[in-house]
């Protein structure tokens, strides 16, 4: 028996030795002899690889004996292939030096970004095709997925705090850029450069985004209808031609539970078919009373590259959300600190159910090395099912019509509606020379439409009860109080919906019997509009000088009384030029200047002659000068911009009437600075600062107000930095620190009311063990009471108090 055991052990020892594997280690540097941080090392025959760390060091374990092709690559450098032989039980140590390459840029964003830092080198948003950001004669702020992940944020409203001149306006998908407001329902936000909508009320999860970027200033010459402040572009994660998988789980303040997954790689051996799928689930409460969010996001993406001349991409984003709609904090009249920031006016039986899908298909085909064609189509579907108790935007009144400072007049909405958006973009891109000049010519056609179909409708309960029948008055008139139902104890008019008592919020937030209210009906739709745009744009290059010339013709149609017998088409049009110049002073410093025009058409309902219409579109223009530079061997980008934006044709209601007059004019001018990248391989930074002077220079009476535009701070800034310890007993530990500050702002609907400036401090710790990452984020460390925006003291939007989030991630 002992003999058998001995033979078994000996045989096992030889078997193990026979299966011994080896390790390949080494380092990768670039042409500057700097570490090629996060470069990729891949073994073709084993279909697996690894990424170098911040110092360019890599390690491939458990490599069986054999002869292999080792592929070394990094974005912006020539890919290298090396044949290596791995012998049994022996390890290899190899060093590689990559050479910078000038590669042809994509015209459709099909293959995903491989960079793993706070820096992004190129964008599609500024020129309808990929362009180096340093060559774009317009300011762009951005946040990469690495910065987003390090800060532990999941909403665009939190991400834009990293951008100069950009800030939140409310809790919603509602942003201020250079003093001008855009929101998720305006159909001027972009997804992969295509017009879409997010639904406005709730900000979707951002786990499927590669980056968020803002093109500053009017973008109508590229996209048609657009805000003069700029456009936000959400860039989705695209498939990669290498295997990358990650999952993470988070928990934290307000009973937050979050689970995320990201899988990508080739589906075929020749890498002609690539896939990526992002999944996100969130179940979280809120620091605000009764508020919660339950979200599920599924975002698959497939790229098909049948040849080196043809690329096709398909994206789907499906998001379902269950929550309550939070209309903000109300305070005692003129007393900003009189109620807790947690107080919300919702009732326990309120709900907001939203469902969104976005389908994108993109095709790019190269006829020759100098001529290509691109076509993209995006379809957005959105549905809303809402019940909400909310303030009626005023205080309750007593029998004399005087405000009751501790009670809010209430109203109730029950609403269902749907929205469908289609956007088609087609263009040719031609590269050619005329003498000493190089041209990159883009000419194309865009079509966009939005439809609210039949069935969208709302029941609304508000106002005060009639004394004689089951009807209501929308407002209270003390001169005719005998017409109103009066409270026998107080003599005050009886509201249709009970007032919210700021002194007893618990009672006011209980389940309400909505059958007791008297409702009025309102239609939402059917509505329809479309726009056609044709454009031509040429980037002309000569030595160190680049000139960007563009011209777009936009034809906008809105259907008044859509699908009814008296349907009428309302047309508006615009011719929109764009001129930009970039000059390279040195290899790492570019100066630029630009002039662009923008427009926003008036809604068809504003064309009613009874309201003073028809009206001209809003018209805007911008002049901007600046500089862009790279530092630390190309690892850090900096942009400095000085601009002036003017907009005219703003509508104002005439005193005491519903009649509108197109007499308004406003202006925004300022200075912005953005920094993104790495100082050292293990030290990353993102920082921004802006000074904005945004004011109405001509109001309804033709007077200059001198008042800063609502929710626009004159000064704001951001800093976020991460440092990874690479040596010593604290090796693999990372430390993050950040701060945001804004100065005092006036509110939307009451320029006499302001919200104070604030400075918020945030921090993070990171620890990596093999493929596991442990991350702890602590936000608003000093627990600073602050407000991110507001309309007035009845609708304030407080910032989140001190909170924490613990995340465990695994990459494989």
PDB file of N, CA, C and O in Angstrom, residues 148 159 180 183 333 338 370 461 486 601 663 671 687 710-711 803:
ATOM      1  N   UNK A 148     -15.255  60.006 -13.824  1.00  0.00           N
ATOM      2  CA  UNK A 148     -16.595  59.752 -13.294  1.00  0.00           C
ATOM      3  C   UNK A 148     -16.550  58.643 -12.249  1.00  0.00           C
ATOM      4  O   UNK A 148     -17.150  58.745 -11.172  1.00  0.00           O
ATOM      5  N   UNK A 159     -21.749  65.276 -12.735  1.00  0.00           N
ATOM      6  CA  UNK A 159     -20.569  65.248 -13.596  1.00  0.00           C
ATOM      7  C   UNK A 159     -20.211  66.641 -14.097  1.00  0.00           C
ATOM      8  O   UNK A 159     -19.036  67.013 -14.157  1.00  0.00           O
ATOM      9  N   UNK A 180     -27.012  80.134 -19.973  1.00  0.00           N
ATOM     10  CA  UNK A 180     -28.188  79.755 -20.763  1.00  0.00           C
ATOM     11  C   UNK A 180     -28.615  78.342 -20.389  1.00  0.00           C
ATOM     12  O   UNK A 180     -27.793  77.438 -20.261  1.00  0.00           O
ATOM     13  N   UNK A 183     -32.274  71.613 -21.084  1.00  0.00           N
ATOM     14  CA  UNK A 183     -32.791  70.518 -20.273  1.00  0.00           C
ATOM     15  C   UNK A 183     -33.062  69.301 -21.126  1.00  0.00           C
ATOM     16  O   UNK A 183     -33.054  69.361 -22.361  1.00  0.00           O
ATOM     17  N   UNK A 333     -41.881  82.292   4.328  1.00  0.00           N
ATOM     18  CA  UNK A 333     -41.706  83.406   3.409  1.00  0.00           C
ATOM     19  C   UNK A 333     -40.484  84.253   3.773  1.00  0.00           C
ATOM     20  O   UNK A 333     -40.350  84.729   4.892  1.00  0.00           O
ATOM     21  N   UNK A 338     -35.428  78.475   7.302  1.00  0.00           N
ATOM     22  CA  UNK A 338     -36.521  78.201   8.245  1.00  0.00           C
ATOM     23  C   UNK A 338     -37.029  76.770   8.197  1.00  0.00           C
ATOM     24  O   UNK A 338     -37.747  76.343   9.109  1.00  0.00           O
ATOM     25  N   UNK A 370      -9.542  58.822 -49.535  1.00  0.00           N
ATOM     26  CA  UNK A 370      -9.808  60.258 -49.497  1.00  0.00           C
ATOM     27  C   UNK A 370     -11.301  60.594 -49.503  1.00  0.00           C
ATOM     28  O   UNK A 370     -11.664  61.763 -49.393  1.00  0.00           O
ATOM     29  N   UNK A 461     -55.691  69.438 -10.267  1.00  0.00           N
ATOM     30  CA  UNK A 461     -56.532  69.941  -9.172  1.00  0.00           C
ATOM     31  C   UNK A 461     -55.790  71.064  -8.475  1.00  0.00           C
ATOM     32  O   UNK A 461     -54.670  70.878  -8.005  1.00  0.00           O
ATOM     33  N   UNK A 486     -65.818  79.167   2.603  1.00  0.00           N
ATOM     34  CA  UNK A 486     -64.912  79.672   3.624  1.00  0.00           C
ATOM     35  C   UNK A 486     -64.851  78.722   4.813  1.00  0.00           C
ATOM     36  O   UNK A 486     -65.853  78.088   5.162  1.00  0.00           O
ATOM     37  N   UNK A 601     -35.950  78.149 -32.842  1.00  0.00           N
ATOM     38  CA  UNK A 601     -37.260  78.547 -33.364  1.00  0.00           C
ATOM     39  C   UNK A 601     -38.291  78.682 -32.256  1.00  0.00           C
ATOM     40  O   UNK A 601     -38.185  78.049 -31.207  1.00  0.00           O
ATOM     41  N   UNK A 663     -38.914  91.692 -27.488  1.00  0.00           N
ATOM     42  CA  UNK A 663     -38.084  92.876 -27.268  1.00  0.00           C
ATOM     43  C   UNK A 663     -36.834  92.580 -26.458  1.00  0.00           C
ATOM     44  O   UNK A 663     -36.009  93.462 -26.254  1.00  0.00           O
ATOM     45  N   UNK A 671     -14.539  84.260 -18.906  1.00  0.00           N
ATOM     46  CA  UNK A 671     -13.244  83.607 -19.062  1.00  0.00           C
ATOM     47  C   UNK A 671     -13.360  82.208 -18.465  1.00  0.00           C
ATOM     48  O   UNK A 671     -13.957  82.035 -17.387  1.00  0.00           O
ATOM     49  N   UNK A 687      -9.327  70.070 -13.260  1.00  0.00           N
ATOM     50  CA  UNK A 687      -9.586  71.349 -12.599  1.00  0.00           C
ATOM     51  C   UNK A 687     -10.216  72.306 -13.593  1.00  0.00           C
ATOM     52  O   UNK A 687      -9.998  72.213 -14.811  1.00  0.00           O
ATOM     53  N   UNK A 710     -30.382  84.276 -13.962  1.00  0.00           N
ATOM     54  CA  UNK A 710     -30.711  83.343 -12.873  1.00  0.00           C
ATOM     55  C   UNK A 710     -29.808  82.120 -12.831  1.00  0.00           C
ATOM     56  O   UNK A 710     -29.410  81.571 -13.857  1.00  0.00           O
ATOM     57  N   UNK A 711     -29.503  81.702 -11.592  1.00  0.00           N
ATOM     58  CA  UNK A 711     -28.739  80.482 -11.320  1.00  0.00           C
ATOM     59  C   UNK A 711     -27.388  80.448 -12.016  1.00  0.00           C
ATOM     60  O   UNK A 711     -26.855  79.364 -12.311  1.00  0.00           O
ATOM     61  N   UNK A 803     -22.310  62.564   2.804  1.00  0.00           N
ATOM     62  CA  UNK A 803     -22.736  61.215   2.426  1.00  0.00           C
ATOM     63  C   UNK A 803     -21.522  60.391   2.038  1.00  0.00           C
ATOM     64  O   UNK A 803     -20.453  60.922   1.737  1.00  0.00           O
TER      65      UNK A 803
END
